[in-house]
CSV table of C-alpha atoms and ligand atoms in Angstrom, one decimal:
chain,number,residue,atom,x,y,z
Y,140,UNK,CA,39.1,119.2,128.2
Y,141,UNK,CA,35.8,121.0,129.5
Y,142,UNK,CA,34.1,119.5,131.7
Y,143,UNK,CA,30.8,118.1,130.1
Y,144,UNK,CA,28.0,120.3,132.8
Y,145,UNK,CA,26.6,118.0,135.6
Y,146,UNK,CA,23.0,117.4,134.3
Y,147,UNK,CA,24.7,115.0,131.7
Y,148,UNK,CA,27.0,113.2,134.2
Y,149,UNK,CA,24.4,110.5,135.0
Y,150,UNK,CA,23.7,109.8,131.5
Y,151,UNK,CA,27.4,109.5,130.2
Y,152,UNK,CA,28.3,107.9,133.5
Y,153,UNK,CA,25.3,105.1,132.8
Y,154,UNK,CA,26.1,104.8,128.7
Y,155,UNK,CA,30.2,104.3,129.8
Y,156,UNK,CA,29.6,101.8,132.6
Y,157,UNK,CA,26.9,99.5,130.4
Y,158,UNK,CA,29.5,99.7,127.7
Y,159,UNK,CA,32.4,98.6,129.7
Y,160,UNK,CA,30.5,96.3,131.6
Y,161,UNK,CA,30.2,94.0,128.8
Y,162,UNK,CA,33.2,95.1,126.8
Y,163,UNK,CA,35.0,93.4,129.8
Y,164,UNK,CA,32.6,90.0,130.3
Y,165,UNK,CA,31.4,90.9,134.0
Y,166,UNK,CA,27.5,91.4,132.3
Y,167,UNK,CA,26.2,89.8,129.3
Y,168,UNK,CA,22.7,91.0,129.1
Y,169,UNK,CA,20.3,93.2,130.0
Y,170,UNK,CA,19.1,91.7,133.3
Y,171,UNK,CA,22.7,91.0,134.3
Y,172,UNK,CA,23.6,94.7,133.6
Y,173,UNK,CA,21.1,95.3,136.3
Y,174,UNK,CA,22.2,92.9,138.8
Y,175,UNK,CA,26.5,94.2,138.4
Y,176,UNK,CA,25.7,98.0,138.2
Y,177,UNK,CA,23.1,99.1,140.5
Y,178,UNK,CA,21.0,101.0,137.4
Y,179,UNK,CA,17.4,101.0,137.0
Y,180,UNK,CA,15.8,98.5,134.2
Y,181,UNK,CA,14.9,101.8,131.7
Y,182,UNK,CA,18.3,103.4,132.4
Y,183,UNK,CA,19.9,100.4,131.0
Y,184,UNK,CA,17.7,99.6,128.3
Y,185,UNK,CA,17.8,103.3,126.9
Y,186,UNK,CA,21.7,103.2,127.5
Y,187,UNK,CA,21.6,100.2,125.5
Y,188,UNK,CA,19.9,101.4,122.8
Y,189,UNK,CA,22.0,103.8,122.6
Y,190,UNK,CA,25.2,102.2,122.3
Y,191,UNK,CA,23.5,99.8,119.9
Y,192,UNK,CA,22.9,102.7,117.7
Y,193,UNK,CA,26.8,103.6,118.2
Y,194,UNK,CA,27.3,100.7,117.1
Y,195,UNK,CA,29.6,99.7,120.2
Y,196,UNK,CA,26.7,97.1,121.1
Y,197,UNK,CA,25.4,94.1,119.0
Y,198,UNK,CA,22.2,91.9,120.1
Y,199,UNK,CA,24.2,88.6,119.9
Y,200,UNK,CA,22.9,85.2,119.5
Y,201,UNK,CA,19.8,84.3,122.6
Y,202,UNK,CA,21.1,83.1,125.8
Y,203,UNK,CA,19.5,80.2,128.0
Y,204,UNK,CA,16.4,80.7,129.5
Y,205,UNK,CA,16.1,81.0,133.5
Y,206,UNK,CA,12.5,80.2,133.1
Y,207,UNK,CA,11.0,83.2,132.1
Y,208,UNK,CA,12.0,85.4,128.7
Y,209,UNK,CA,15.4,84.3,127.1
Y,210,UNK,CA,17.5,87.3,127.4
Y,211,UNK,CA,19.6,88.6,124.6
Y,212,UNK,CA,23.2,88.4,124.9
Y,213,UNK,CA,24.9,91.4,124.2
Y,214,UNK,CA,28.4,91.9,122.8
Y,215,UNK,CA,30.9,94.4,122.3
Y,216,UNK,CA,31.7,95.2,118.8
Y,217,UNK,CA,34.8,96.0,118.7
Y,218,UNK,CA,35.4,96.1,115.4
Y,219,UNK,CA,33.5,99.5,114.7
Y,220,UNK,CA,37.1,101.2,115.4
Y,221,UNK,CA,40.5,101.3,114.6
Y,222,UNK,CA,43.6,102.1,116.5
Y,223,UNK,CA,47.1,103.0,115.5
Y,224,UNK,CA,49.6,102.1,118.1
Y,225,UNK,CA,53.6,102.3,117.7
Y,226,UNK,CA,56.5,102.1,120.5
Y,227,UNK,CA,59.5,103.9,119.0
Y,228,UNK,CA,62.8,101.7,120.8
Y,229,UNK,CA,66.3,102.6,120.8
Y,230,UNK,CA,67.0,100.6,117.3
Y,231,UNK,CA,63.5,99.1,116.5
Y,232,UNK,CA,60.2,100.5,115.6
Y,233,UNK,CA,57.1,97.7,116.6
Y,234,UNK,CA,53.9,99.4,115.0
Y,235,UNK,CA,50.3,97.7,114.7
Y,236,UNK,CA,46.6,98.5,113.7
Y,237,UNK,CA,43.9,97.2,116.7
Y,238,UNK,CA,40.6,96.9,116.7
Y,239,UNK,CA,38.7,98.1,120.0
Y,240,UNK,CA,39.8,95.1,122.3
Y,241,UNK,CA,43.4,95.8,121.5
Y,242,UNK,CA,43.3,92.7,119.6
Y,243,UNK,CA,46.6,93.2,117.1
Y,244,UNK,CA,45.0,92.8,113.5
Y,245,UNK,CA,48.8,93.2,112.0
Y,246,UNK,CA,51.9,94.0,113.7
Y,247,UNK,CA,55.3,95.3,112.2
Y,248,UNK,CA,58.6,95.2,114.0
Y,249,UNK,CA,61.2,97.2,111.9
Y,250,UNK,CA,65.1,98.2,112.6
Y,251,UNK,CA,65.2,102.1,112.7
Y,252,UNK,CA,67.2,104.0,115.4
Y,253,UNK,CA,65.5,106.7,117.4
Y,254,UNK,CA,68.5,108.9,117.1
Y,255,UNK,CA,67.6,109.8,113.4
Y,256,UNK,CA,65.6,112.7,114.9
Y,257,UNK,CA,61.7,113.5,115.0
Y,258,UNK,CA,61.3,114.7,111.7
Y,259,UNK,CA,62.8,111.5,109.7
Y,260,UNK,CA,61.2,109.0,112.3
Y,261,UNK,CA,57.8,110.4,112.4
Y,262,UNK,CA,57.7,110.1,108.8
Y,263,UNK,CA,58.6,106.5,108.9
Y,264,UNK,CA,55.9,106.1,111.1
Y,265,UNK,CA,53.4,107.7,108.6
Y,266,UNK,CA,54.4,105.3,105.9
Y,267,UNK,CA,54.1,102.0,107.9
Y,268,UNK,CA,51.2,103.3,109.3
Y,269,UNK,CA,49.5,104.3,105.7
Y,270,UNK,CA,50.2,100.2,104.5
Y,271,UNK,CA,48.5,99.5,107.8
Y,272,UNK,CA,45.4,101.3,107.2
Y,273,UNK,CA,45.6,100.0,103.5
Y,274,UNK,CA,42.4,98.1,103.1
Y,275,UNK,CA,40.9,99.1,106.3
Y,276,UNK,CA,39.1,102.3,104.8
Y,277,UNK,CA,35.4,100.9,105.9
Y,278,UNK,CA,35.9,100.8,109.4
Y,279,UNK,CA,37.0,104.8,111.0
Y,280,UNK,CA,40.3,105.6,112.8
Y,281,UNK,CA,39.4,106.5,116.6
Y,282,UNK,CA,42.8,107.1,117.7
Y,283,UNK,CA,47.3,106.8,117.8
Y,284,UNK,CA,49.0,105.9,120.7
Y,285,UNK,CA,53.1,106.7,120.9
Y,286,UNK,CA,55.5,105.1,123.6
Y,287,UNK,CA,58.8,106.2,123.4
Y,288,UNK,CA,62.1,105.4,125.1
Y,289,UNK,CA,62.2,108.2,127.8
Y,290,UNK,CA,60.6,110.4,129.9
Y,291,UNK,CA,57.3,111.7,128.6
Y,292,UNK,CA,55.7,114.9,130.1
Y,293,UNK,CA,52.2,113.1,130.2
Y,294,UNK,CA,49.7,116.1,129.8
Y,295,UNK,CA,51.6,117.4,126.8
Y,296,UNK,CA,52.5,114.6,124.9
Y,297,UNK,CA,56.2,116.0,124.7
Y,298,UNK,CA,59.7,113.7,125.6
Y,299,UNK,CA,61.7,115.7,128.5
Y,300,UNK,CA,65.4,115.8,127.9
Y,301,UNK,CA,65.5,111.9,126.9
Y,302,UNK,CA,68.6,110.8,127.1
Y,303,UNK,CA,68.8,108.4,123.9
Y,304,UNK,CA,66.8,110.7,121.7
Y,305,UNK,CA,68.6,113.6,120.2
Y,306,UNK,CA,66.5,116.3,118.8
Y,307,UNK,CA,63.0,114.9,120.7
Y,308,UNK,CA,63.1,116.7,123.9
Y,309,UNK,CA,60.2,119.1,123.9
Y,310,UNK,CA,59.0,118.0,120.3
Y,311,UNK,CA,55.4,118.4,119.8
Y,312,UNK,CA,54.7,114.4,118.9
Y,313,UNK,CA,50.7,114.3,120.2
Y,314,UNK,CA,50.6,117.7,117.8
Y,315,UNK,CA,52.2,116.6,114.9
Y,316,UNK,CA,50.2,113.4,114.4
Y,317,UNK,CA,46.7,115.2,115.1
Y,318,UNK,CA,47.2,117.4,112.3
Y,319,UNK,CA,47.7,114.4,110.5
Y,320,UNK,CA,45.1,112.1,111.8
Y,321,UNK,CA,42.4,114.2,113.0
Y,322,UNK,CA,42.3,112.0,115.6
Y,323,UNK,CA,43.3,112.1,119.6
Y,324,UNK,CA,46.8,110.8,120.0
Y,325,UNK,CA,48.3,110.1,123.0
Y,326,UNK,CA,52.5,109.8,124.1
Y,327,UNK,CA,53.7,107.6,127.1
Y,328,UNK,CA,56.6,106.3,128.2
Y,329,UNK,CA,57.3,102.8,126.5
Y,330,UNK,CA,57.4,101.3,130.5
Y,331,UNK,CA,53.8,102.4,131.1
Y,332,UNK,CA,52.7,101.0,127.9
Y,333,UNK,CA,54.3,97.5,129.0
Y,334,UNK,CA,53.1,97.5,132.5
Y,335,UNK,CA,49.3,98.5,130.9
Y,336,UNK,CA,49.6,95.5,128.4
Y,337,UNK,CA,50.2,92.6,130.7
Y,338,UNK,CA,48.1,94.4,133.1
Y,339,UNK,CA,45.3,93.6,131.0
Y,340,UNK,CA,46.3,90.6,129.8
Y,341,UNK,CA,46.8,89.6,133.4
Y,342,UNK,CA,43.5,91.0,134.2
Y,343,UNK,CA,42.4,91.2,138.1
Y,344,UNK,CA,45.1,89.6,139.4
Y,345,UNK,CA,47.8,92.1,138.4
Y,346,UNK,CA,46.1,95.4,139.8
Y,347,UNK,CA,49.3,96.1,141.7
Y,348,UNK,CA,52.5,95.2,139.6
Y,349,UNK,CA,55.4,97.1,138.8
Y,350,UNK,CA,56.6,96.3,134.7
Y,351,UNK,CA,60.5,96.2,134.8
Y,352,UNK,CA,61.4,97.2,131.2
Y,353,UNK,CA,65.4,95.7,130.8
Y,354,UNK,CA,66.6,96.7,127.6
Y,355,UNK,CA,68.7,98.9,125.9
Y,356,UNK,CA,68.0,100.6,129.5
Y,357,UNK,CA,65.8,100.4,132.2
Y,358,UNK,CA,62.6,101.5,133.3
Y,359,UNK,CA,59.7,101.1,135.1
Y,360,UNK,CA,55.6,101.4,134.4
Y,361,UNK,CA,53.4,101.1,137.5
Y,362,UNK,CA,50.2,99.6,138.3
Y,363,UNK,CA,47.9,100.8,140.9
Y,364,UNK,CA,44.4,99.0,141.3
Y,365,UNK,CA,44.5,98.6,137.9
Y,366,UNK,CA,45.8,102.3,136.2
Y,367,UNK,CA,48.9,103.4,135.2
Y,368,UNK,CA,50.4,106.0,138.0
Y,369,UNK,CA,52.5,108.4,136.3
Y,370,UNK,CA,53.0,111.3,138.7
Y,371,UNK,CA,52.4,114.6,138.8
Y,372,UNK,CA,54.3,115.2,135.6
Y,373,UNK,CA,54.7,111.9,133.8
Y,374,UNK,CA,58.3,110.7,135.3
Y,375,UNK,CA,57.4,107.6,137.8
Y,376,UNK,CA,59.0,104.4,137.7
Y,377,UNK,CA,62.2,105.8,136.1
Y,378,UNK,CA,64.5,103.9,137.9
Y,379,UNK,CA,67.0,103.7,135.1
Y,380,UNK,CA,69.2,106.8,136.4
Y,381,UNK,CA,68.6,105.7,140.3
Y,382,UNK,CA,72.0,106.0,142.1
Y,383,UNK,CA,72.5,102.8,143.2
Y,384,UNK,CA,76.6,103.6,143.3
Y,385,UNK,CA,78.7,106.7,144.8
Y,386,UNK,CA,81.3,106.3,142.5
Y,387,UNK,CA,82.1,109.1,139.9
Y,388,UNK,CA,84.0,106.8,137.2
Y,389,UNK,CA,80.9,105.1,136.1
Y,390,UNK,CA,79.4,107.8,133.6
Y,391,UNK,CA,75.9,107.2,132.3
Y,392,UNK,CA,74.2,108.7,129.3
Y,393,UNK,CA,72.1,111.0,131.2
Y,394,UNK,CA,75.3,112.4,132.0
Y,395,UNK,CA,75.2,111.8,135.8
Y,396,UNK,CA,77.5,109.4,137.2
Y,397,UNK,CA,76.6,106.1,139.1
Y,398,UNK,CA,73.3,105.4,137.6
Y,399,UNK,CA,71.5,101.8,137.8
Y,400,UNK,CA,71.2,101.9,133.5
Y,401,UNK,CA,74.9,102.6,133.5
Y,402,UNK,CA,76.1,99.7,135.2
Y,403,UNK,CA,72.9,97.3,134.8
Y,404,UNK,CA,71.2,98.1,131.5
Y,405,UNK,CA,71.8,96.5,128.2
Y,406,UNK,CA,74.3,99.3,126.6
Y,407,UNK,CA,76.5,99.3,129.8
Y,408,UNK,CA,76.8,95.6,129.5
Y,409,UNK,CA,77.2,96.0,125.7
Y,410,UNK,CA,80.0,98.4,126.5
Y,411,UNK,CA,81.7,96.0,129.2
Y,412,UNK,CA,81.9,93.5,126.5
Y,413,UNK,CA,83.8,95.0,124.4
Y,414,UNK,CA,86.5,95.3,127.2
Y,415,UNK,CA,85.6,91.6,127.8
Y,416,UNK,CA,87.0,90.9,124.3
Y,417,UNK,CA,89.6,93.4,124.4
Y,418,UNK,CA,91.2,91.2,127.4
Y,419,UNK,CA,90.4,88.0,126.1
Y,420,UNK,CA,88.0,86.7,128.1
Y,421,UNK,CA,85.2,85.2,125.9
Y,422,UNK,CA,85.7,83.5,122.8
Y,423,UNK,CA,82.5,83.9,122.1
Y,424,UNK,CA,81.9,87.8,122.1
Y,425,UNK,CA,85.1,87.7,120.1
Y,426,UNK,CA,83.9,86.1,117.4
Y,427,UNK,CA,80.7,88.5,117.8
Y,428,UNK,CA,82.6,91.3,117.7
Y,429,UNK,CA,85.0,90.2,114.5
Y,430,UNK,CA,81.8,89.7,112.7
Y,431,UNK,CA,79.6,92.8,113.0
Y,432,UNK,CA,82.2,95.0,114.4
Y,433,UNK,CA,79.8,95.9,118.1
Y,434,UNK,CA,77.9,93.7,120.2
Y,435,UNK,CA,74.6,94.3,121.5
Y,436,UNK,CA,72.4,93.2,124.2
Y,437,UNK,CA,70.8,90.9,122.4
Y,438,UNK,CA,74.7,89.4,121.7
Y,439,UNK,CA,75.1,89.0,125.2
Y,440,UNK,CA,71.3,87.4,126.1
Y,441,UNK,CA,72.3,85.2,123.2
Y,442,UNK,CA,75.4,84.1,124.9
Y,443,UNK,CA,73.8,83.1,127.7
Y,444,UNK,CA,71.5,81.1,125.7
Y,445,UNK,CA,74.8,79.4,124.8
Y,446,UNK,CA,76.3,79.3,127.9
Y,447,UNK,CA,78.8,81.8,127.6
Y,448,UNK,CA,80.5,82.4,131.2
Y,449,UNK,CA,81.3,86.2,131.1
Y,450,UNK,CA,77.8,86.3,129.3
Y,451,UNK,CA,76.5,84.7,132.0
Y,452,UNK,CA,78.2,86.4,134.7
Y,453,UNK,CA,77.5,89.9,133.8
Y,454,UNK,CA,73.9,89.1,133.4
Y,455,UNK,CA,73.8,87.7,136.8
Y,456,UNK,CA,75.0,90.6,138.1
Y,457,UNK,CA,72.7,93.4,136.1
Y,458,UNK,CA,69.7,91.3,137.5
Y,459,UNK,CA,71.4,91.4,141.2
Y,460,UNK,CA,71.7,95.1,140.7
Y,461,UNK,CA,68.2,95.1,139.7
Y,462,UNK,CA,66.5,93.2,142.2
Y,463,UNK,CA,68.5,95.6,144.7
Y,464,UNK,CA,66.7,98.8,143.5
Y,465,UNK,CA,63.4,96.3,142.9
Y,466,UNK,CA,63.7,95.1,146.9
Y,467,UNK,CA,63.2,99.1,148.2
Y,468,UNK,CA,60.3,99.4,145.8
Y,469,UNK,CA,58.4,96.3,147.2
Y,470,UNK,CA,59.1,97.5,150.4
Y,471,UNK,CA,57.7,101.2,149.7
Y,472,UNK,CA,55.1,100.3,147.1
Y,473,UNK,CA,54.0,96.6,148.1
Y,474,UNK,CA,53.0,95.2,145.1
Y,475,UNK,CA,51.1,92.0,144.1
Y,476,UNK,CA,53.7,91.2,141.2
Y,477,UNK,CA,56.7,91.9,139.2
Y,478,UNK,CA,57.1,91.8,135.8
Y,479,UNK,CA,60.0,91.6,134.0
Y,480,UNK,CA,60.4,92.1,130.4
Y,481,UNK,CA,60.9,94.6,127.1
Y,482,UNK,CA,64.7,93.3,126.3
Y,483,UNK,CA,67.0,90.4,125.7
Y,484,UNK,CA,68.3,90.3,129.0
Y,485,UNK,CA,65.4,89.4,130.8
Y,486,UNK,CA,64.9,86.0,128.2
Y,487,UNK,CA,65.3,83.1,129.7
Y,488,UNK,CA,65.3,81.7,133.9
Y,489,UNK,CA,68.8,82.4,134.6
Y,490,UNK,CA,68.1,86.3,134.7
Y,491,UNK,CA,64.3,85.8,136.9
Y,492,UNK,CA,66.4,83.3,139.2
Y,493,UNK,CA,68.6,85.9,140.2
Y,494,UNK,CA,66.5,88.7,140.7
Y,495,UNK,CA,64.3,86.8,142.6
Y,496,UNK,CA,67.0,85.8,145.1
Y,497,UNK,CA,67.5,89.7,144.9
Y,498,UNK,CA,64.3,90.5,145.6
Y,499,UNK,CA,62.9,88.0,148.5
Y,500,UNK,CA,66.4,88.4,150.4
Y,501,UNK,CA,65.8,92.4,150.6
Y,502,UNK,CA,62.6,93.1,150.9
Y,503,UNK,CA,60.4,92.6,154.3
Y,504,UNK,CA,58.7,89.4,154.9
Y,505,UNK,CA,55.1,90.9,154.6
Y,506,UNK,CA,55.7,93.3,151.5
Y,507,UNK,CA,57.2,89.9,150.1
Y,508,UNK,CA,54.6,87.5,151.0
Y,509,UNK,CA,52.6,86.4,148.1
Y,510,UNK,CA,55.3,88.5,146.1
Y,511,UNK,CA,54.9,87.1,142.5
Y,512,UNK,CA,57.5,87.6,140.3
Y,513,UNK,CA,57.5,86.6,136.6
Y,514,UNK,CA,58.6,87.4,132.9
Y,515,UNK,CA,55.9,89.3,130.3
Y,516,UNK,CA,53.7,87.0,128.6
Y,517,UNK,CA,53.2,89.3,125.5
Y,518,UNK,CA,56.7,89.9,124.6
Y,519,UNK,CA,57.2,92.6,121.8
Y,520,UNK,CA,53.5,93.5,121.4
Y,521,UNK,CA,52.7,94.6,124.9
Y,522,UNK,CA,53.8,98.2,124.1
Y,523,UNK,CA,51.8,98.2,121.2
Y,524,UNK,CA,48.6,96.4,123.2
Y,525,UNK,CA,49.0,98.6,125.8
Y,526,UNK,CA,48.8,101.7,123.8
Y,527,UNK,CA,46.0,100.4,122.5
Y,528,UNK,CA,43.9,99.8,125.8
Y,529,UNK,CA,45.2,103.4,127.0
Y,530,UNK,CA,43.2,105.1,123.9
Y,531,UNK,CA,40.2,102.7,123.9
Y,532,UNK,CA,39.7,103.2,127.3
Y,533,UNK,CA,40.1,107.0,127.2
Y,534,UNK,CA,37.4,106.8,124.6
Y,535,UNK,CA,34.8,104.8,126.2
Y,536,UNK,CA,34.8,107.2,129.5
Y,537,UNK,CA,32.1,108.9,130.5
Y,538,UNK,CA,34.3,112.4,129.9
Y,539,UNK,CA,35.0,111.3,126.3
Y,540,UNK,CA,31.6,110.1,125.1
Y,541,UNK,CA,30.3,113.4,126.2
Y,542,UNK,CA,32.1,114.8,123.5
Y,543,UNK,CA,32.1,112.5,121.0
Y,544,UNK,CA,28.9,110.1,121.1
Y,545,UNK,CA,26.7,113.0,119.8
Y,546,UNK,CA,29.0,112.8,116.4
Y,547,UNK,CA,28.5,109.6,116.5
Y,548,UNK,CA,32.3,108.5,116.4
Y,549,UNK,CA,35.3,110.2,117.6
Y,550,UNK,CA,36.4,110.2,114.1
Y,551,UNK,CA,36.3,114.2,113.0
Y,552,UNK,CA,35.8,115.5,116.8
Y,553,UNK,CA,38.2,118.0,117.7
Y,554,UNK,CA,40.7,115.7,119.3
Y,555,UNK,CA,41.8,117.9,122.1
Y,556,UNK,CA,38.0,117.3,123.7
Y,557,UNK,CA,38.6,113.8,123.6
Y,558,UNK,CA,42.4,113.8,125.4
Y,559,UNK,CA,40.8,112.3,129.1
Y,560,UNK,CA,43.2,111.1,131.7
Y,561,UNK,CA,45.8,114.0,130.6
X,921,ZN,ZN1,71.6,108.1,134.2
C-alpha cells in the first residue's frame, strides 16, 4: 500500500493507539488514556470522538469517582464488524464468522480434502460462508482470513509448491476472494494462524512461543514479542521437511528423503501402521483397518487413548523426534514457551511427557530455564481465532485507518490499500 504522507502520521498514530489501548483493557477512560500513552488531554479527546463516531468506541456505563468528575468508561465495540475466517486442513475445513475481538459467533468444522483442487474447495468455502453471513446483513463484513496447510508466500497471498495441495501452488486465493468480498483478505500458513491464536489467548506471557502444529504433518508458527515472524518470504517455522535423518529409504511427500514429517508426522505414522497390521502386531489397528479400510492419525491418538502398545510406542517416538528438532530451536531462538497442538497426536500427557524429556535433555540450561512447555488451550478454533486477530489488527493500524476511516468502514475500500503487514 501507499504510504499515507507524514502530516497524517500523528493523527492516525494517536486514533490507532487510543483504539487499541482500550480494545485490549490497558486504559478504560479518558484520563487513563492519558496516563498509558503519553498523549495530550485534546489529542485524546478529539481521537475519541472520533472513533466514537466510527463507531469502534462506545461511552459505557460511569466509572467510580476519584474525587473529582466520574469519568466515563469507554469500551470497544466490537460488534460494528464482521470477520470471515477459515483454515483449509488436509481432510477438514474449520470455518467461522467473528466479531472484532475474534470472539467466534458460530463455528463450522466440516470433512472436505484439500486435494479436490482450488476451484471446487473455494467454492465450498463460499457456501458455508454465505449460511454464515445469513442473518448477519446489519452489521458490514471488514475482512477473510485463509490458513492453509503449506507454505504461503506472505505478500502475495499465494501457496508455494505445497506439498499436500495439488493444483494450489501459485493460485491467486487473496485475489479470488476479493473479487468476491470486496473486502481485504489475507493467506497464512495454518501454523502462524495457531501460534497467533494462543498468543492472544495467552496474552503477555506468551510473546515468545514457538506453536508446534502435529498433525497430518508438522509445522511451526513463531512468536516474537508478540507478532508472527514469517521471514523474508513467508516460509519460517517449516520444520516439517527438516532433515533430521541421512537415510535415503525414508521418502517424504515433498519428495526429499529423510524429512522430520516423514518419519514423525501423522501420515508417516498412519503409513507405519498399516505395516503394523500387516505383521500382526496390534489387534487393535487391525480391527481399525478391517473396518474403514485405512487408519488415520486420529486411529492411532485414539489407540493410545486405549492403551494400545505399538500405538503408544510410535507416538513416543514421533514426539522424541520432535523434541529433537524442538531442542536446536530453543537453543537458537530462546523462547518463553512451547506450544503443542493442531492434531490428534499431540492429545493427551503421554505425547507432552515425552517431548519434554526431549526438549530439557537437549537444550542448554539457560535457553531452558523457565522453558514452559504445554498443549493449545483453544483446540480446533485457534486457526480460525487467529485469523481473525491477524485481520482485525491489520485494520485497526494506524496504516490502515488512513485508508479506510475517511469511508467510514473498510467495507467498499479498495482492499489492496488496506493489506498492512504484507
Ligand atoms: Zn519433506
Amino acid at each position: 500500500m501507499t504510504r499515507r504522507p507524514p502530516t497524517a502520521v500523528d493523527h492516525f498514530d494517536a486514533l490507532s493507539a487510543v483504539v487499541d489501548l482500550v480494545r485490549s483493557g490497558r486504559a478504560r477512560t479518558r484520563p487513563e488514556l492519558g496516563a498509558v500513552s503519553m498523549l495530550g488531554r485534546t489529542v485524546i479527546s478529539q481521537r475519541v470522538d472520533q472513533a466514537i463516531d466510527l463507531g469502534l468506541l462506545e461511552d459505557a456505563e460511569t466509572g467510580p469517582s476519584s474525587g473529582g468528575r466520574p469519568s466515563r468508561q469507554l469500551r470497544f465495540n466490537a460488534g460494528c464488524g464482521l470477520v470471515l475466517t477459515a483454515v483449509l486442513g488436509a481432510a477438514a475445513l474449520d470455518v467461522a464468522v467473528t466479531d472484532l475481538d475474534a470472539r467466534v459467533q458460530e463455528h463450522r468444522h466440516v470433512e472436505w480434502s484439500i486435494a479436490r483442487g482450488p476451484e471446487e474447495t473455494l467454492a465450498a468455502l463460499d457456501g458455508h460462508f454465505a449460511e454464515l453471513l445469513a442473518g448477519r446483513s446489519d452489521v458490514p463484513l471488514w475482512a477473510v482470513t485463509v490458513g492453509v496447510p503449506g507454505p504461503v508466500e506472505f505478500s502475495t497471498g499465494r501457496p508455494s509448491q505445497p506439498p499436500i495441495m495439488p493444483g494450489w501452488d501459485g493460485f491467486d486465493i487473496r485475489g479470488r476472494l476479493q473479487q468476491r468480498y470486496r473486502v481485504p483478505v489475507w493467506v497464512d500458513n495454518d501454523a502462524n494462524l495457531l501460534a497467533l491464536g494462543e498468543a492472544r489467548a495467552a496474552g503477555a506471557a506468551d510473546e515468545d512461543m514457538i506453536f508446534v502444529k502435529v498433525g497430518t504433518g508438522i509445522g511451526a508458527g513463531i512468536v516474537n514479542e508478540g507478532r508472527i515472524r514469517r521471514g523474508s518470504k513467508g516460509a519460517a517455522g517449516d520444520i516439517g521437511h527438516a532433515r533430521v535423518l541421512e537415510d535415503n529409504q525414508v521418502m517424504c511427500r515433498c519428495g526429499r528423503t529423510g524429512c522430520l514429517e516423514a518419519l514423525a508426522g501423522g501420515w508417516a505414522l498412519a503409513r507405519d501402521a498399516v505395516t503394523a497390521v500387516h505383521e500382526g502386531r496390534s489387534r487393535y489397528l487391525a480391527d481399525v483397518h478391517r473396518e474403514h479400510g485405512e487408519i488415520t492419525p486420529a486411529d492411532i491418538g485414539r489407540g493410545v487413548t486405549l492403551g494400545d502398545a505399538w500405538c503408544m510406542t510410535a507416538v513416543a517416538r514421533s514426539a522424541e523426534r520432535i523434541g529433537s528438532v524442538m531442542a536446536t530451536l530453543v537453543n537458537f531462538y530462546n523462547p518463553a514457551c512451547l506450544v503443542f497442538g493442531g492434531g490428534a497426536l499431540t492429545v493427551g500427557e503421554p505425547f507432552l511427557r515425552v517431548i519434554e524429556h526431549a526438549v530439557r535433555s537437549r537444550s542448554l540450561p539457560l535457553a531452558a530455564s523457565g522453558l514452559v512447555i504445554r498443549g493449545s488451550g483453544l483446540g480446533e478454533l485457534g486457526g480460525v481465532v487467529g485469523g481473525a486477530h491477524l485481520a482485525v489488527e491489520a485494520l485497526l493500524s494506524a496504516d490502515a485507518m488512513a485508508a479506510w476511516t475517511p469511508q467510514g468502514s473498510p467495507a467498499g475500500v479498495e482492499p489492496g490499500r488496506l493489506l498492512v503487514g504484507v
